[in-house]
Short mmCIF file of C-alpha atoms in Angstrom, two decimals:
data_model
loop_
_atom_site.label_atom_id
_atom_site.label_comp_id
_atom_site.label_asym_id
_atom_site.label_seq_id
_atom_site.Cartn_x
_atom_site.Cartn_y
_atom_site.Cartn_z
CA MET A 1 -11.37 -5.44 2.03
CA HIS A 2 -13.10 -8.53 3.42
CA VAL A 3 -15.14 -6.44 5.85
CA THR A 4 -16.18 -4.06 3.08
CA SER A 5 -17.20 -6.90 0.78
CA GLY A 6 -19.09 -8.57 3.63
CA LEU A 7 -21.05 -5.41 4.35
CA PHE A 8 -21.62 -4.89 0.63
CA ILE A 9 -23.00 -8.41 0.28
CA PHE A 10 -25.06 -8.69 3.46
CA LYS A 11 -26.58 -5.21 3.26
CA PRO A 12 -29.34 -6.14 0.74
CA ILE A 13 -30.07 -9.32 2.69
CA MET A 14 -30.40 -7.48 5.99
CA LEU A 15 -32.57 -4.80 4.40
CA THR A 16 -34.81 -7.48 2.94
CA LEU A 17 -35.15 -9.18 6.33
CA MET A 18 -35.95 -5.88 8.05
CA THR A 19 -38.61 -4.78 5.58
CA ASN A 20 -42.21 -4.80 6.73
CA ASP A 21 -43.64 -5.47 3.30
CA ILE A 22 -46.18 -8.27 3.65
CA ASN A 23 -46.24 -8.89 -0.07
CA VAL A 24 -42.80 -10.55 -0.15
CA THR A 25 -42.89 -13.12 -2.92
CA LYS A 26 -40.47 -14.90 -5.15
CA SER A 27 -40.89 -12.32 -7.86
CA SER A 28 -38.02 -10.70 -9.64
CA VAL A 29 -38.33 -7.60 -7.48
CA SER A 30 -37.67 -9.46 -4.22
CA PHE A 31 -34.66 -11.27 -5.63
CA ILE A 32 -33.22 -8.14 -7.20
CA SER A 33 -33.33 -6.48 -3.79
CA LYS A 34 -31.17 -9.30 -2.41
CA LEU A 35 -28.41 -8.85 -5.00
CA PRO A 36 -25.34 -6.73 -4.12
CA PHE A 37 -25.65 -4.64 -7.29
CA ARG A 38 -28.20 -3.96 -10.01
CA VAL A 39 -28.47 -6.41 -12.90
CA ASP A 40 -30.68 -6.41 -15.97
CA TYR A 41 -31.40 -9.72 -17.66
CA GLY A 42 -34.86 -8.83 -18.94
CA GLU A 43 -37.45 -11.58 -19.06
CA LYS A 44 -34.86 -14.31 -18.46
CA PHE A 45 -34.22 -13.11 -14.92
CA ASN A 46 -36.96 -15.27 -13.35
CA GLN A 47 -35.72 -18.29 -15.28
CA TYR A 48 -32.11 -17.98 -14.09
CA ILE A 49 -32.55 -16.43 -10.65
CA TYR A 50 -30.20 -18.68 -8.71
CA PRO A 51 -27.31 -18.77 -11.25
CA ILE A 52 -27.46 -14.98 -11.48
CA THR A 53 -27.39 -14.70 -7.68
CA VAL A 54 -24.39 -17.04 -7.40
CA HIS A 55 -22.60 -15.17 -10.18
CA SER A 56 -23.20 -11.77 -8.52
CA TYR A 57 -21.85 -12.87 -5.14
CA THR A 58 -18.92 -14.70 -6.73
CA ALA A 59 -18.02 -11.57 -8.72
CA VAL A 60 -17.76 -9.54 -5.50
CA PHE A 61 -15.54 -12.13 -3.80
CA ALA A 62 -13.35 -12.53 -6.91
CA HIS A 63 -12.76 -8.79 -7.12
CA VAL A 64 -11.86 -8.61 -3.42
CA PHE A 65 -9.51 -11.61 -3.52
CA ALA A 66 -7.73 -10.24 -6.61
CA THR A 67 -7.21 -6.90 -4.85
CA ILE A 68 -5.93 -8.61 -1.69
CA ALA A 69 -3.53 -10.77 -3.72
CA VAL A 70 -1.94 -7.78 -5.48
CA ASP A 71 -1.79 -5.70 -2.30
CA GLY A 72 -0.42 -8.62 -0.30
CA LEU A 73 2.40 -9.06 -2.81
CA TYR A 74 3.17 -5.33 -2.62
CA TYR A 75 3.24 -5.34 1.19
CA CYS A 76 5.47 -8.43 1.33
CA LEU A 77 7.97 -6.98 -1.15
CA ILE A 78 8.16 -3.68 0.72
CA GLN A 79 8.59 -5.36 4.11
CA HIS A 80 11.29 -7.64 2.71
CA ALA A 81 13.21 -4.64 1.39
CA CYS A 82 12.84 -2.85 4.75
CA GLY A 83 14.08 -5.96 6.52
CA MET A 84 17.17 -6.08 4.32
CA PHE A 85 17.90 -2.42 5.05
CA SER A 86 17.56 -3.19 8.77
CA ILE A 87 20.04 -6.07 8.53
CA ILE A 88 22.55 -3.91 6.67
CA GLY A 89 22.08 -1.09 9.18
CA TYR A 90 22.58 -3.40 12.16
CA THR A 91 25.81 -4.79 10.66
CA LEU A 92 27.18 -1.33 9.85
CA GLU A 93 26.34 -0.02 13.31
CA ASN A 94 28.61 -2.63 14.88
CA ILE A 95 31.58 -1.76 12.67
CA GLY A 96 34.62 -0.94 14.83
CA LYS A 97 32.97 -1.67 18.18
CA ASN A 98 35.24 -4.64 18.88
CA ASN A 99 38.41 -2.61 18.33
CA ASP A 100 40.36 -0.59 20.86
CA ASP A 101 42.62 2.44 20.74
CA ILE A 102 45.66 0.47 19.60
CA PHE A 103 44.21 -1.33 16.57
CA ASP A 104 46.36 -1.72 13.48
CA THR A 105 45.30 0.67 10.71
CA LYS A 106 47.50 -1.07 8.14
CA GLN A 107 46.48 -4.66 8.64
CA ALA A 108 46.01 -6.94 5.63
CA LYS A 109 42.65 -7.32 3.94
CA ILE A 110 42.38 -10.94 5.05
CA GLN A 111 42.72 -9.95 8.70
CA ASP A 112 40.52 -6.86 8.42
CA SER A 113 37.12 -8.19 9.55
CA ASN A 114 35.54 -4.72 9.44
CA TYR A 115 36.48 -4.37 5.80
CA SER A 116 34.95 -7.77 4.96
CA LYS A 117 31.71 -6.88 6.73
CA THR A 118 31.51 -3.48 5.09
CA LEU A 119 32.20 -4.92 1.62
CA SER A 120 29.45 -7.49 2.15
CA CYS A 121 27.07 -4.74 3.25
CA LEU A 122 27.95 -2.68 0.19
CA ARG A 123 27.12 -5.55 -2.14
CA LYS A 124 23.86 -6.30 -0.31
CA HIS A 125 22.95 -2.64 -0.33
CA LEU A 126 23.32 -2.45 -4.10
CA LEU A 127 21.16 -5.56 -4.49
CA VAL A 128 18.43 -4.15 -2.23
CA ILE A 129 18.44 -0.87 -4.15
CA GLU A 130 18.03 -2.79 -7.41
CA PHE A 131 15.23 -4.79 -5.76
CA THR A 132 13.37 -1.63 -4.72
CA GLU A 133 13.76 -0.16 -8.20
CA ARG A 134 12.09 -3.24 -9.65
CA ILE A 135 9.25 -2.94 -7.13
CA GLU A 136 8.79 0.67 -8.18
CA SER A 137 8.80 -0.18 -11.90
CA LEU A 138 6.28 -2.98 -11.29
CA PHE A 139 3.69 -0.90 -9.40
CA THR A 140 4.22 2.66 -10.63
CA LYS A 141 1.68 2.50 -13.49
CA ILE A 142 -0.85 0.62 -11.37
CA PHE A 143 -0.61 3.24 -8.62
CA LEU A 144 -1.05 6.09 -11.11
CA ILE A 145 -4.31 4.60 -12.36
CA ASN A 146 -5.40 3.65 -8.85
CA LEU A 147 -4.66 7.11 -7.50
CA ASN A 148 -6.69 8.92 -10.14
CA LEU A 149 -9.60 6.50 -9.91
CA ASN A 150 -9.67 6.71 -6.12
CA MET A 151 -9.77 10.50 -6.14
CA ILE A 152 -12.59 10.62 -8.70
CA ALA A 153 -14.54 7.69 -7.28
CA GLY A 154 -14.07 8.96 -3.74
CA SER A 155 -15.46 12.35 -4.70
CA LEU A 156 -18.46 10.79 -6.46
CA THR A 157 -19.09 8.53 -3.47
CA GLY A 158 -18.90 11.55 -1.19
CA ILE A 159 -21.54 13.29 -3.32
CA GLN A 160 -23.72 10.21 -3.01
CA VAL A 161 -23.35 10.40 0.76
CA LEU A 162 -24.32 14.07 0.79
CA MET A 163 -27.33 13.42 -1.42
CA ASN A 164 -28.61 10.68 0.89
CA LEU A 165 -28.07 12.49 4.20
CA GLU A 166 -31.70 13.51 4.38
CA LYS A 167 -32.91 10.00 3.57
CA SER A 168 -32.98 6.87 5.73
CA ALA A 169 -29.88 5.44 7.40
CA HIS A 170 -29.59 2.41 5.09
CA ASP A 171 -29.26 4.74 2.07
CA VAL A 172 -26.20 6.38 3.66
CA ALA A 173 -24.54 3.29 5.15
CA GLY A 174 -23.50 1.83 1.80
CA PRO A 175 -21.83 4.94 0.32
CA ILE A 176 -20.09 5.75 3.61
CA THR A 177 -18.66 2.22 3.80
CA ILE A 178 -17.33 2.44 0.24
CA TYR A 179 -15.99 5.96 0.87
CA VAL A 180 -14.05 4.92 3.99
CA ALA A 181 -12.80 1.71 2.37
CA GLN A 182 -11.43 3.57 -0.66
CA PHE A 183 -9.35 5.97 1.42
CA LEU A 184 -8.23 3.24 3.81
CA HIS A 185 -7.09 1.13 0.87
CA LEU A 186 -5.21 4.12 -0.57
CA PHE A 187 -3.70 4.96 2.82
CA LEU A 188 -2.18 1.47 3.15
CA HIS A 189 -0.36 1.93 -0.18
CA PHE A 190 1.12 5.25 0.93
CA TRP A 191 1.91 3.90 4.40
CA GLN A 192 4.00 1.02 3.04
CA ALA A 193 5.84 3.40 0.71
CA GLN A 194 6.61 5.59 3.74
CA PHE A 195 8.20 2.54 5.40
CA LEU A 196 10.54 2.20 2.42
CA LEU A 197 11.46 5.89 2.57
CA ASP A 198 12.32 5.63 6.26
CA TYR A 199 14.22 2.36 6.16
CA SER A 200 16.26 3.18 3.04
CA VAL A 201 18.17 5.87 4.96
CA LEU A 202 18.79 3.54 7.90
CA PRO A 203 22.32 2.52 6.71
CA TYR A 204 23.36 6.20 6.73
CA GLU A 205 22.19 6.65 10.33
CA SER A 206 23.84 3.37 11.35
CA ILE A 207 27.20 4.46 9.95
CA CYS A 208 26.94 7.72 11.88
CA ARG A 209 26.40 5.75 15.10
CA ALA A 210 29.21 3.27 14.37
CA ASN A 211 32.82 3.56 15.58
CA TRP A 212 34.03 4.22 12.05
CA TYR A 213 37.13 6.00 13.37
CA TYR A 214 38.36 2.60 14.61
CA ALA A 215 38.13 1.14 11.10
CA SER A 216 40.85 1.02 8.49
CA ARG A 217 41.16 3.55 5.72
CA ARG A 218 39.93 1.10 3.07
CA CYS A 219 36.90 0.34 5.26
CA GLN A 220 36.13 4.05 5.69
CA LYS A 221 36.14 4.52 1.91
CA LEU A 222 33.49 1.82 1.57
CA LEU A 223 31.42 3.46 4.28
CA LEU A 224 31.57 6.73 2.35
CA LEU A 225 30.28 4.96 -0.77
CA ILE A 226 27.31 3.58 1.16
CA MET A 227 26.58 6.97 2.73
CA ASN A 228 26.76 8.67 -0.63
CA ARG A 229 24.15 6.30 -2.07
CA THR A 230 21.77 6.61 0.88
CA THR A 231 21.51 10.40 0.48
CA THR A 232 18.81 9.63 -2.12
CA PRO A 233 16.20 7.43 -0.41
CA CYS A 234 14.44 4.64 -2.26
CA LYS A 235 10.86 5.52 -3.08
CA ILE A 236 7.69 4.28 -4.72
CA THR A 237 6.04 6.64 -7.19
CA ALA A 238 2.76 6.81 -9.06
CA GLY A 239 3.69 7.08 -12.71
CA LYS A 240 7.06 8.70 -11.86
CA ILE A 241 5.05 11.79 -10.86
CA VAL A 242 3.88 11.52 -7.26
CA VAL A 243 6.10 10.07 -4.54
CA LEU A 244 4.02 7.89 -2.24
CA SER A 245 4.32 9.00 1.39
CA ILE A 246 2.13 10.07 4.28
CA GLU A 247 2.62 13.70 3.30
CA SER A 248 1.50 13.08 -0.28
CA PHE A 249 -1.49 11.09 1.02
CA ALA A 250 -2.67 14.21 2.87
CA THR A 251 -2.36 16.11 -0.41
CA VAL A 252 -4.42 13.47 -2.20
CA VAL A 253 -7.15 13.69 0.45
CA LYS A 254 -7.26 17.49 0.11
CA THR A 255 -7.48 17.18 -3.69
CA SER A 256 -10.29 14.64 -3.42
CA LEU A 257 -12.22 16.93 -1.07
CA SER A 258 -11.74 19.81 -3.49
CA TYR A 259 -13.16 17.63 -6.29
CA LEU A 260 -16.06 16.82 -3.99
CA THR A 261 -16.72 20.52 -3.43
CA MET A 262 -16.56 21.21 -7.16
CA PHE A 263 -18.96 18.37 -8.04
CA ARG A 264 -21.28 19.50 -5.27
CA SER A 265 -21.39 23.05 -6.67
CA LEU A 266 -22.17 21.73 -10.15
CA GLN A 267 -25.10 19.67 -8.89
#
């Protein structure tokens, strides 16, 4: 996001520096060319050139920092949930490995260390599942809006790239940068959701690798409860409709390209 905003900001400046126009003055035209996006203040533009310039550049940075803040929170929450699943999986995988063939299957609960570890993992697992459900409820509506806007905006940006292919390179550089940044930003959302899908089934795989047959009957019942819950992986959705994953990202890209083809045919 910072690279994209930097290119978006410095592009008009670099183009201004590279122009061969000898009539470069402090008119409104020269200053408008240095702004990152078009503005229209009428006759007051020349009077407030510098405040308008500062406001334009600040608006770009504010938008980028707001996006990074929301995405950073999302990434941190997902990675924390994945870390908790990893801790639970590591603990469950070591269940029964310190026992031998002559362990007591009817030992008391106080002496049954495997049972205590498994009960603790069960409670933590329920808390992590609740945590992931709250993450999903927090971001599901945002991702639905973001997904639709990215597909439409990506298609329109792609049309802009196609329209400027026959023009100079600086007319294509801007739309291509925005086009790549949009899909990269969307890919990171789907990639983090794929992490959650993979790590949420980690306790099930850990139990399968553990020496559960050396655990007591009460401990095995708890392991079955954990395995039963992990059959449905935790997931992040867009409006409870689309499950975010690498596979669904490929579908989104195909849909966006189909929109691009449709808009191109209507041109």
